[in-house]
Amino acid sequence: MTARNLFVDDIEQLKTKYGLAVSDGFRPSVAIVFSSISQDRKAIADFFNEKAITVFGSTTAGEILDNEVFENNTVVMLLDIRAADYCVLYREGEDTYQISQDIANHALDVFKNPAIIIISSGIAIDAEQIIKGVNSVDASIPLFGGLAGDDLTMKASYVFSNNFDSSNGLIALVINADKVLIKGLATSGWDDIGIEKTITSSKGNIVYEIDNEPAADVFVKFFKFTGSVDTKAEIIVMNFAQYPLQLKKDNGNVVLRAPMMVDANSKALIFAGSIPVGSKVKFSVPPGFDLIEKTAERVGKLKTSIPDPDAVIMFSCKARHLALGPLVTDEAEKIKAIWNKPMIGFFTYGEIGTAQNSLCDFHNETCSMVVLEELK
Amino acid sequence: MERLKHLIESLQVDSLLKDQLITELKAVEKELVGCEFKYSRTLMDKNAITNILNASITEIEKQKKIIEDARNKINESLEALDHQKKLIEIKNSELNNAMDNLKATQRQLIESEKMASLGELTAGIAHEIQNPLNFVNNFSEVNTELIEELSTEVDDENKKIIMSDLKQNCEKILFHGKRADAIVKNMLQHSQKNKGAKESTDINALADEFLRLSYHGLRAKDQSFVAEYKTEFDKSIGKIKIFPQDIGRVLLNLCNNAFYAVTEKKKMSNADYHPLVTITTKKTKNALNREIVEIVIADNGMGIPEKIRHKIFQPFFTTKPAGKGTGLGLSLSYDIIVKEHAGKFFAESTDGKGSSFVIELPVDNQG
């Protein structure tokens, strides 16, 4: 399997760069498209329709291509994966759990041993339902992915394909795991700090009260935040998302939960993943700048299981981008250097993956890697 | 940075070096931006960490205070519990005391009931015996007279001797009949309801009088009688209303018994033994907190053996040899103190060391 990466500013550039990429007879079957909401997704999808290439697309909060990091652009990875070894599935609907079940069932219809790379749109979605939905069908299906971004406007994110575009849906790249080796790892590095607190009122991913105080008030109090929390979504993410709650789940997984939005009326915080009542949480803070080395070191361990992949996909939390600032490029460089193979990715609002010594879970603040190698 | 770029471009050096310099400059610029970011990032995190830790400390202190308050409350509760425990213990011992008192009172009640019925029985028997006894006494008297008359009519010496014997026999019957009569009269006193009103009486004077009476009475009967007596009177008692004759009888009876006890001991002891009878009076309060006058007649005699102590107030019970006591003294005394005067009458005794008879008279009778 061959992967070729294209960085595009606009549709004209796409046409030109695509022309160059296929000039040597390269015949891609799939285009992974990670695109800013400011880009013309429709035009891109139409272009690939013409070429009969399947689109697996998502909007972003920043794009990653090889060792570079972009904003407000489009990055494309063309893959000539065999038609018999993949399919792209999408569903739209409020009931995330149910449409995830649908996708898992469909994937099992197509392949005996499927692996799923899934992306969800929706700002207030409870992404944990995706994992629960898929696990309810077959917990052994390898599952990776993330939540689409919208350049931190916190209004609407999208997933899209050739003739599909939804701010309230799921898109899945289902791969025949018998033919394509697929591995992943999610690493965080955020450190917990301060005292343990208890979630005293919540519903799914909406947390109303922490230790019997309105959730937003607790964050405002703890960070001595002086601005208004209900004016601009970006402020919330900028100020709160970098200091997420660390949650120890019943299954032993330790995950981070970053607040995405504030409900001004109830002072509730809307997180990207659910936090049940009774959960013990702690605040966490970004690690030092050695995070980049640590992440690269941990991701590097994947190299033992797949030393020579065809393609690398990276779902990196937007909060990491904010925490690392211009140094995020260093991270991309270091991870790219592990395999030195085509790498595509974007900055997400949440990641689905498996942390070390853990079960597949929904995360925040992680760098979630997926590596693919088509078996000869 | 821009100025440096312009400066490099304006340099009169070959373009390769110029490009190299520009590249270097860009690398430095990148480094600089990174450092600036690191600085502000570190500052931001430092603030956040400080805030989180401070808020955590505040919260911990709050919780610490809650825990301390709770601990104080628990301690207070413990103290209160301790206090209550002590109160309960006090109440318990009070209850136990009350229970003991109740048991003692019950015992006394049963005893006095028994005594009362025994007293009535005694009086009943006495009444029944009195009539036949009267016949015995009267006819033995008449017989004596008749024998005297008959002896004047008879000259035969032998017959005279027989008649003299008959007369002596009748006199013996009369003597012992009179003795029986005296016993019966004593017995009848059990049923005698009191006559007239109580009189204000000086208890100390009464006790003193009957102690002396007893002593001198015994001295008159028996020249060898030797004993000492002592009085310890509480002068604050004043006068109380009693039937003085009856209380006098009781005192005389008890004094006689006491002197008898010490005399008996004297017979069995060496010269070191000094017989002593003591009368003590005292104004005090009983278990029910009522004012009473207590009269104690104590001796240092042989004491009352434990196994007969419960019988001493029963009619006809006596330890004296036949003919010396009727066994009615203490039973009559008991009736007088308990029934007539609503008092208490009991004995305390240590085997071999002596006895004390205690009379408690209620001061309500004070006049």
Short mmCIF file of C-alpha atoms in Angstrom, two decimals, chain A residues 72-240:
data_model
loop_
_atom_site.label_atom_id
_atom_site.label_comp_id
_atom_site.label_asym_id
_atom_site.label_seq_id
_atom_site.Cartn_x
_atom_site.Cartn_y
_atom_site.Cartn_z
CA ASN A 72 -7.21 26.81 8.30
CA ASN A 73 -5.93 24.45 5.61
CA THR A 74 -6.67 21.04 4.17
CA VAL A 75 -4.44 18.00 4.36
CA VAL A 76 -5.02 14.93 2.25
CA MET A 77 -3.59 11.42 2.37
CA LEU A 78 -4.17 9.29 -0.74
CA LEU A 79 -4.10 5.53 -0.16
CA ASP A 80 -4.19 2.79 -2.78
CA ILE A 81 -5.65 0.28 -0.31
CA ARG A 82 -7.28 -2.71 -2.05
CA ALA A 83 -11.01 -2.13 -2.55
CA ALA A 84 -11.79 -5.48 -0.96
CA ASP A 85 -10.01 -4.56 2.25
CA TYR A 86 -11.79 -1.40 3.28
CA CYS A 87 -15.12 0.35 3.35
CA VAL A 88 -16.24 3.75 4.54
CA LEU A 89 -19.45 3.81 6.61
CA TYR A 90 -21.36 6.81 7.88
CA ARG A 91 -24.46 7.39 9.96
CA GLU A 92 -26.28 10.46 11.19
CA GLY A 93 -28.43 10.70 14.33
CA GLU A 94 -28.91 11.87 17.89
CA ASP A 95 -28.46 8.42 19.40
CA THR A 96 -24.69 8.02 19.22
CA TYR A 97 -24.82 4.65 20.96
CA GLN A 98 -27.24 3.23 18.45
CA ILE A 99 -25.53 4.52 15.29
CA SER A 100 -22.21 3.21 16.65
CA GLN A 101 -23.82 -0.21 17.08
CA ASP A 102 -25.07 0.07 13.50
CA ILE A 103 -21.60 0.76 12.19
CA ALA A 104 -20.05 -2.10 14.19
CA ASN A 105 -22.72 -4.51 12.97
CA HIS A 106 -22.21 -3.39 9.40
CA ALA A 107 -18.43 -3.72 9.74
CA LEU A 108 -18.87 -7.31 10.95
CA ASP A 109 -21.09 -7.99 7.95
CA VAL A 110 -18.31 -6.88 5.62
CA PHE A 111 -15.24 -8.35 7.36
CA LYS A 112 -14.67 -11.24 9.68
CA ASN A 113 -12.09 -9.23 11.59
CA PRO A 114 -12.69 -5.54 11.07
CA ALA A 115 -10.77 -2.65 12.59
CA ILE A 116 -12.50 0.70 12.81
CA ILE A 117 -11.09 4.20 12.56
CA ILE A 118 -14.01 6.41 13.55
CA ILE A 119 -14.56 10.17 13.65
CA SER A 120 -17.57 11.90 15.17
CA SER A 121 -18.91 15.39 14.55
CA GLY A 122 -20.89 17.35 17.13
CA ILE A 123 -19.65 19.70 19.81
CA ALA A 124 -21.74 18.47 22.75
CA ILE A 125 -21.58 14.79 21.87
CA ASP A 126 -20.92 12.16 24.55
CA ALA A 127 -18.18 10.31 22.71
CA GLU A 128 -18.11 7.52 25.27
CA GLN A 129 -21.32 6.25 23.69
CA ILE A 130 -19.33 5.43 20.53
CA ILE A 131 -17.08 3.03 22.44
CA LYS A 132 -19.99 1.59 24.39
CA GLY A 133 -21.97 1.11 21.19
CA VAL A 134 -19.16 -0.65 19.33
CA ASN A 135 -18.18 -2.72 22.41
CA SER A 136 -21.78 -3.82 22.86
CA VAL A 137 -21.57 -5.48 19.44
CA ASP A 138 -18.04 -6.86 19.75
CA ALA A 139 -15.56 -5.56 22.30
CA SER A 140 -12.67 -7.16 20.44
CA ILE A 141 -12.95 -4.83 17.42
CA PRO A 142 -9.88 -2.55 17.40
CA LEU A 143 -11.20 1.00 17.62
CA PHE A 144 -9.39 4.29 17.01
CA GLY A 145 -10.39 7.82 16.16
CA GLY A 146 -11.36 11.22 17.44
CA LEU A 147 -13.84 14.06 17.54
CA ALA A 148 -13.94 16.50 14.64
CA GLY A 149 -12.90 20.10 15.34
CA ASP A 150 -14.21 23.49 14.22
CA ASP A 151 -11.20 25.79 14.70
CA LEU A 152 -12.27 26.40 18.33
CA THR A 153 -15.40 28.29 17.32
CA MET A 154 -17.33 25.63 19.25
CA LYS A 155 -20.32 25.99 16.95
CA ALA A 156 -20.40 22.92 14.71
CA SER A 157 -17.93 20.33 13.51
CA TYR A 158 -18.47 18.03 10.55
CA VAL A 159 -17.63 14.62 9.19
CA PHE A 160 -18.00 14.11 5.48
CA SER A 161 -17.66 11.70 2.62
CA ASN A 162 -18.39 11.79 -1.10
CA ASN A 163 -22.10 12.43 -0.68
CA PHE A 164 -22.36 12.89 3.05
CA ASP A 165 -21.82 15.91 5.28
CA SER A 166 -23.07 15.94 8.87
CA SER A 167 -22.60 17.99 12.02
CA ASN A 168 -24.34 15.21 13.91
CA GLY A 169 -22.90 11.96 12.64
CA LEU A 170 -20.19 9.36 12.53
CA ILE A 171 -17.85 8.34 9.77
CA ALA A 172 -15.86 5.14 9.92
CA LEU A 173 -12.99 3.81 7.85
CA VAL A 174 -13.44 0.08 8.31
CA ILE A 175 -10.39 -2.00 7.49
CA ASN A 176 -9.99 -5.73 6.98
CA ALA A 177 -7.63 -6.48 9.83
CA ASP A 178 -6.75 -9.83 8.29
CA LYS A 179 -5.12 -7.99 5.39
CA VAL A 180 -4.05 -4.73 6.91
CA LEU A 181 -2.06 -4.69 10.14
CA ILE A 182 -3.34 -1.88 12.37
CA LYS A 183 -2.04 -0.76 15.76
CA GLY A 184 -2.58 2.27 17.93
CA LEU A 185 -1.58 3.97 21.15
CA ALA A 186 -2.90 6.95 23.08
CA THR A 187 -0.52 8.85 25.35
CA SER A 188 -1.22 11.84 27.49
CA GLY A 189 1.38 12.99 30.00
CA TRP A 190 -0.90 15.36 31.88
CA ASP A 191 -0.26 15.28 35.64
CA ASP A 192 -2.95 15.29 38.30
CA ILE A 193 -2.77 17.94 40.99
CA GLY A 194 -4.67 19.13 44.05
CA ILE A 195 -7.34 17.37 46.02
CA GLU A 196 -9.79 14.78 44.87
CA LYS A 197 -13.29 16.05 44.15
CA THR A 198 -16.55 14.25 43.63
CA ILE A 199 -19.03 14.68 40.81
CA THR A 200 -22.30 15.17 42.64
CA SER A 201 -24.64 15.85 39.73
CA SER A 202 -24.24 14.92 36.09
CA LYS A 203 -26.08 13.47 33.13
CA GLY A 204 -23.97 11.79 30.46
CA ASN A 205 -21.32 14.31 29.46
CA ILE A 206 -23.02 17.27 31.16
CA VAL A 207 -21.67 17.89 34.64
CA TYR A 208 -23.92 20.06 36.78
CA GLU A 209 -22.24 19.95 40.14
CA ILE A 210 -18.84 19.14 41.59
CA ASP A 211 -18.88 18.71 45.37
CA ASN A 212 -22.40 20.18 45.34
CA GLU A 213 -21.25 23.42 43.69
CA PRO A 214 -22.14 24.42 40.14
CA ALA A 215 -19.42 22.91 37.96
CA ALA A 216 -18.51 26.18 36.20
CA ASP A 217 -18.16 27.94 39.58
CA VAL A 218 -15.67 25.30 40.71
CA PHE A 219 -13.47 25.92 37.66
CA VAL A 220 -13.79 29.70 38.07
CA LYS A 221 -12.89 29.40 41.76
CA PHE A 222 -9.97 27.07 41.23
CA PHE A 223 -8.45 29.12 38.42
CA LYS A 224 -9.40 32.52 39.84
CA PHE A 225 -10.83 33.14 36.40
CA THR A 226 -12.10 36.70 36.23
CA GLY A 227 -13.68 36.84 32.75
CA SER A 228 -17.28 35.97 31.95
CA VAL A 229 -17.59 32.25 31.30
CA ASP A 230 -20.59 32.49 29.06
CA THR A 231 -19.44 34.91 26.41
CA LYS A 232 -16.97 33.13 24.24
CA ALA A 233 -16.53 29.43 23.79
CA GLU A 234 -12.90 29.80 22.86
CA ILE A 235 -12.13 31.35 26.23
CA ILE A 236 -13.47 28.29 27.98
CA VAL A 237 -11.38 25.95 25.92
CA MET A 238 -8.30 28.16 26.19
CA ASN A 239 -8.59 28.50 29.94
CA PHE A 240 -10.22 25.31 31.11
#
